[in-house]
Amino acid sequence: MAYLSDDELLDTEGGFTGWDDGTGTGAAEETLEQALAEERLAELENELEQDEHPIYYEAELEDEEEEAAPVSDKRLKREMRAEAIRRLEEAARTEKDFRVVVEEWNKLDRNRERRERDHENLRGDVPLEYQAVPEPKLIPRWMNNPAYRQLMAGNFLDILFDCPYEMHNLTADTFISRMVEELSEEHKEVLYFLSLRLYSTTRLAAVRGQSDRNIRKLRKTIHKKLQRQMYDHLCGKQEHGGSLTLRERQFLEEYSKIARKQGKDAVIRRENKTKRRKKKNRP
């Protein structure tokens, strides 16, 4: 059995963090590309503005001599501004007075934000983990990987349980966890690579040294077993007055229709959304 390396486990294209259902990707990508283009344009304009009209914020800071001196003009200015705002807050009584206090604080916030904008470019609504600016200056693109950020934040349980024999811990549902845990090792491996890693049956057959037909037969057996257990569990839950989610009710309805026709061999198969090719009429 061939397993993936650590780098491949953190790869969003082949890992559990990536998911592409193919719906609405064109409009979303176009919107993100436009937002990124505006961001790069704002960054360029910001750099040009600083080159033409540089602002020396260090002039507002005290040097070593001024810090050692008991009295400093810059220090007095800061203390006077702080004292003025404190007196405005204490003297405020009416709604108009409080609006003046709020405006003073907003002015200080605008000045702080202006200084920050001169040194960094805020991303706005553009997500860091998808279509980030190529070759960023500070944070490499691979560090924006959701799996890497999750690992650095200390949320490493999903990564530890990302294997065929621990994947039952990925769900908080006790019944589903026990149902997956009770599968055989062979069924666990096939379910893991087909459902979590999204391998094709052809690729998994090449990895396991089996035929594609054998993998598809195993997949049908696993789905039939799990779906039957889930159906019995939901029926018992419904009989005892338990509430079901919309997805669970849809599963019961769909599985019941198939069970009336196929009996114990009932299984909900994955829909093939690709249209079949029309056969050409041979002359």
XYZ file of C-alpha atoms in Angstrom:
283
model
C 0.000 0.000 0.000
C 1.488 3.348 -1.082
C 0.806 6.320 1.191
C 1.209 10.011 0.505
C 4.009 12.145 1.837
C 3.558 15.037 4.276
C 3.838 17.593 1.478
C 1.126 15.827 -0.502
C -1.109 15.722 2.566
C -0.897 19.510 2.813
C -1.554 19.972 -0.911
C -4.938 21.602 -1.395
C -5.271 20.412 -4.975
C -5.159 16.739 -3.962
C -6.005 17.008 -0.270
C -9.065 17.274 1.885
C -8.923 21.067 1.987
C -9.665 21.545 -1.687
C -13.212 21.213 -3.023
C -14.428 22.226 -6.430
C -17.943 21.332 -7.445
C -17.669 23.218 -10.721
C -20.552 25.610 -10.025
C -20.150 29.340 -10.356
C -16.386 29.270 -10.673
C -16.222 31.540 -13.716
C -17.967 34.538 -12.171
C -16.166 34.085 -8.842
C -12.743 33.911 -10.487
C -13.497 36.976 -12.599
C -14.574 38.939 -9.512
C -11.444 37.912 -7.596
C -9.162 38.743 -10.503
C -10.730 42.198 -10.747
C -10.321 42.748 -6.993
C -6.684 41.653 -7.158
C -6.031 43.962 -10.108
C -7.475 46.894 -8.142
C -5.348 45.918 -5.152
C -2.138 45.846 -7.192
C -3.051 49.211 -8.767
C -3.626 50.747 -5.320
C -0.306 49.324 -4.133
C 1.513 50.870 -7.112
C -0.160 54.258 -6.577
C 0.749 54.126 -2.902
C 4.410 53.454 -3.686
C 4.503 56.289 -6.240
C 2.886 58.685 -3.763
C 5.485 57.848 -1.115
C 8.302 58.313 -3.629
C 7.059 61.742 -4.763
C 5.829 63.049 -1.404
C 7.564 61.116 1.377
C 6.206 61.555 4.898
C 8.748 61.322 7.701
C 6.823 59.973 10.649
C 10.049 59.542 12.564
C 10.160 63.325 12.956
C 7.323 62.983 15.482
C 9.365 60.558 17.593
C 11.847 61.601 20.245
C 15.539 60.958 19.792
C 17.817 59.715 22.572
C 18.601 63.203 23.875
C 14.950 64.238 24.002
C 13.994 61.013 25.782
C 16.723 61.579 28.398
C 15.702 65.236 28.915
C 13.114 65.933 31.643
C 11.122 68.153 29.256
C 10.582 67.706 25.509
C 8.499 69.731 23.046
C 7.235 66.586 21.267
C 6.319 64.991 24.563
C 4.487 68.140 25.656
C 2.470 68.183 22.428
C 1.342 64.576 22.953
C 0.445 65.241 26.575
C -1.468 68.398 25.636
C -3.528 66.526 23.020
C -4.306 63.734 25.480
C -5.254 66.249 28.188
C -7.492 68.179 25.778
C -9.439 65.029 24.826
C -9.730 64.022 28.486
C -11.208 67.414 29.395
C -13.657 67.233 26.479
C -14.855 63.835 27.694
C -15.322 65.040 31.275
C -17.099 68.240 30.209
C -19.457 66.562 27.717
C -23.101 66.771 28.808
C -25.265 67.098 25.711
C -25.493 65.018 22.543
C -23.638 67.742 20.634
C -20.748 67.644 23.123
C -20.425 63.879 22.788
C -20.407 64.167 18.993
C -17.414 66.507 19.321
C -15.627 63.912 21.489
C -16.375 61.128 19.010
C -15.106 63.243 16.140
C -11.825 63.855 17.959
C -11.318 60.125 18.476
C -12.237 59.465 14.842
C -9.629 62.014 13.798
C -6.957 60.175 15.770
C -8.077 56.867 14.214
C -7.897 58.330 10.709
C -4.384 59.566 11.348
C -3.360 56.133 12.645
C -4.940 54.364 9.663
C -3.178 56.758 7.282
C 0.186 55.918 8.825
C -0.589 52.199 8.563
C -1.645 52.491 4.928
C 1.727 53.968 4.078
C 3.375 50.728 5.204
C 0.840 48.007 4.348
C -1.928 47.301 1.868
C -5.125 45.897 3.331
C -6.628 43.069 1.292
C -10.281 43.884 1.885
C -12.599 40.990 1.018
C -10.064 39.071 -1.090
C -9.368 35.785 0.762
C -5.742 34.973 1.484
C -6.078 31.266 0.786
C -7.438 31.616 -2.768
C -5.855 33.476 -5.693
C -3.495 35.480 -3.490
C -1.134 38.006 -5.025
C 1.605 36.043 -6.833
C 5.029 36.195 -5.198
C 4.088 38.349 -2.178
C 6.852 40.282 -0.456
C 6.325 39.171 3.144
C 4.281 35.951 3.369
C 4.907 33.178 0.791
C 1.879 31.862 -0.993
C 2.246 28.344 0.395
C 1.889 29.749 3.928
C -1.656 30.861 3.016
C -2.610 27.225 2.593
C -5.665 26.627 4.857
C -4.170 23.353 6.123
C -0.879 25.074 7.013
C -2.644 27.982 8.746
C -4.793 25.528 10.680
C -1.690 23.622 11.733
C 0.112 26.800 12.833
C -2.939 27.844 14.865
C -2.747 24.580 16.804
C -5.864 23.010 15.248
C -4.094 19.864 14.133
C -6.767 17.232 14.842
C -8.056 17.222 11.255
C -4.522 16.566 10.026
C -3.876 13.789 12.557
C -7.143 12.063 11.668
C -6.561 12.408 7.910
C -5.852 8.703 7.355
C -7.976 5.624 6.590
C -7.795 4.241 10.134
C -8.578 7.477 12.010
C -11.037 9.164 9.643
C -14.004 8.144 11.825
C -12.863 10.856 14.276
C -13.468 13.564 11.670
C -17.207 13.587 12.419
C -18.973 14.537 15.631
C -21.921 12.221 14.898
C -21.533 9.196 17.184
C -23.462 6.809 14.948
C -21.602 7.736 11.744
C -18.257 7.560 13.559
C -18.974 4.070 14.900
C -20.351 2.935 11.553
C -17.172 3.939 9.714
C -14.913 2.591 12.459
C -16.494 -0.863 12.205
C -15.603 -1.217 8.518
C -12.872 -3.619 7.501
C -9.410 -2.245 6.739
C -9.860 -2.805 3.015
C -13.186 -0.990 2.983
C -11.726 1.870 5.036
C -8.916 2.419 2.547
C -11.239 2.366 -0.459
C -13.741 4.704 1.234
C -10.976 7.078 2.330
C -9.324 7.521 -1.055
C -12.571 7.663 -3.042
C -14.606 9.882 -0.677
C -12.050 12.060 1.144
C -9.137 12.132 -1.309
C -11.543 12.103 -4.262
C -9.454 9.604 -6.200
C -10.932 8.154 -9.362
C -11.510 4.416 -9.461
C -8.845 4.121 -12.152
C -6.237 5.920 -10.053
C -7.046 3.920 -6.920
C -6.929 0.689 -8.908
C -3.408 1.564 -10.071
C -2.328 2.352 -6.485
C -3.743 -0.891 -5.057
C -2.725 -3.046 -7.999
C -6.311 -4.065 -8.755
C -8.665 -3.686 -11.656
C -10.989 -0.733 -12.047
C -13.957 -3.092 -12.041
C -12.918 -4.512 -8.678
C -12.682 -1.025 -7.141
C -16.131 -0.080 -8.439
C -17.562 -3.300 -7.038
C -15.996 -2.568 -3.619
C -17.398 0.955 -3.693
C -20.889 -0.353 -4.375
C -20.582 -2.862 -1.526
C -19.429 -0.164 0.915
C -22.185 2.248 -0.103
C -24.835 -0.468 0.122
C -23.711 -1.431 3.637
C -23.445 2.124 4.968
C -26.679 3.305 3.389
C -28.623 0.367 4.797
C -27.307 1.033 8.304
C -28.092 4.729 7.970
C -31.612 3.966 6.718
C -32.363 1.660 9.666
C -30.915 4.229 12.093
C -33.009 7.093 10.698
C -36.183 4.969 10.643
C -35.681 4.089 14.303
C -34.965 7.706 15.131
C -38.132 8.813 13.360
C -40.262 6.192 15.144
C -39.075 7.439 18.536
C -40.096 11.003 17.667
C -36.637 12.323 16.838
C -36.311 15.245 14.446
C -34.606 14.764 11.085
C -32.762 17.274 8.974
C -33.825 18.081 5.420
C -30.947 16.050 4.021
C -31.887 13.044 6.163
C -35.537 13.230 5.050
C -34.450 13.385 1.414
C -32.237 10.346 1.928
C -35.098 8.373 3.509
C -37.450 9.240 0.680
C -34.947 8.399 -2.046
C -33.742 5.187 -0.408
C -37.308 3.985 0.252
C -38.196 4.246 -3.447
C -35.132 2.225 -4.437
C -35.639 -0.332 -1.644
C -39.167 -1.121 -2.857
C -37.719 -2.143 -6.217
C -34.359 -3.690 -5.313
C -34.922 -4.940 -1.763
C -31.744 -5.655 0.215
C -29.554 -4.768 -2.776
C -30.798 -1.163 -2.757
C -28.082 1.472 -3.073
C -28.137 5.113 -4.084
C -25.559 5.508 -6.789
C -23.693 8.668 -7.644
C -25.307 10.553 -10.498
C -23.336 10.882 -13.686
C -23.860 14.508 -14.659
C -22.034 14.228 -17.982
C -24.282 13.613 -20.939
C -23.698 10.483 -22.899
C -22.269 10.816 -26.345
C -24.664 10.282 -29.145
C -23.861 7.280 -31.249
C -23.113 8.144 -34.804
C -25.110 6.313 -37.395
C -22.762 4.206 -39.384
C -23.270 4.317 -43.121
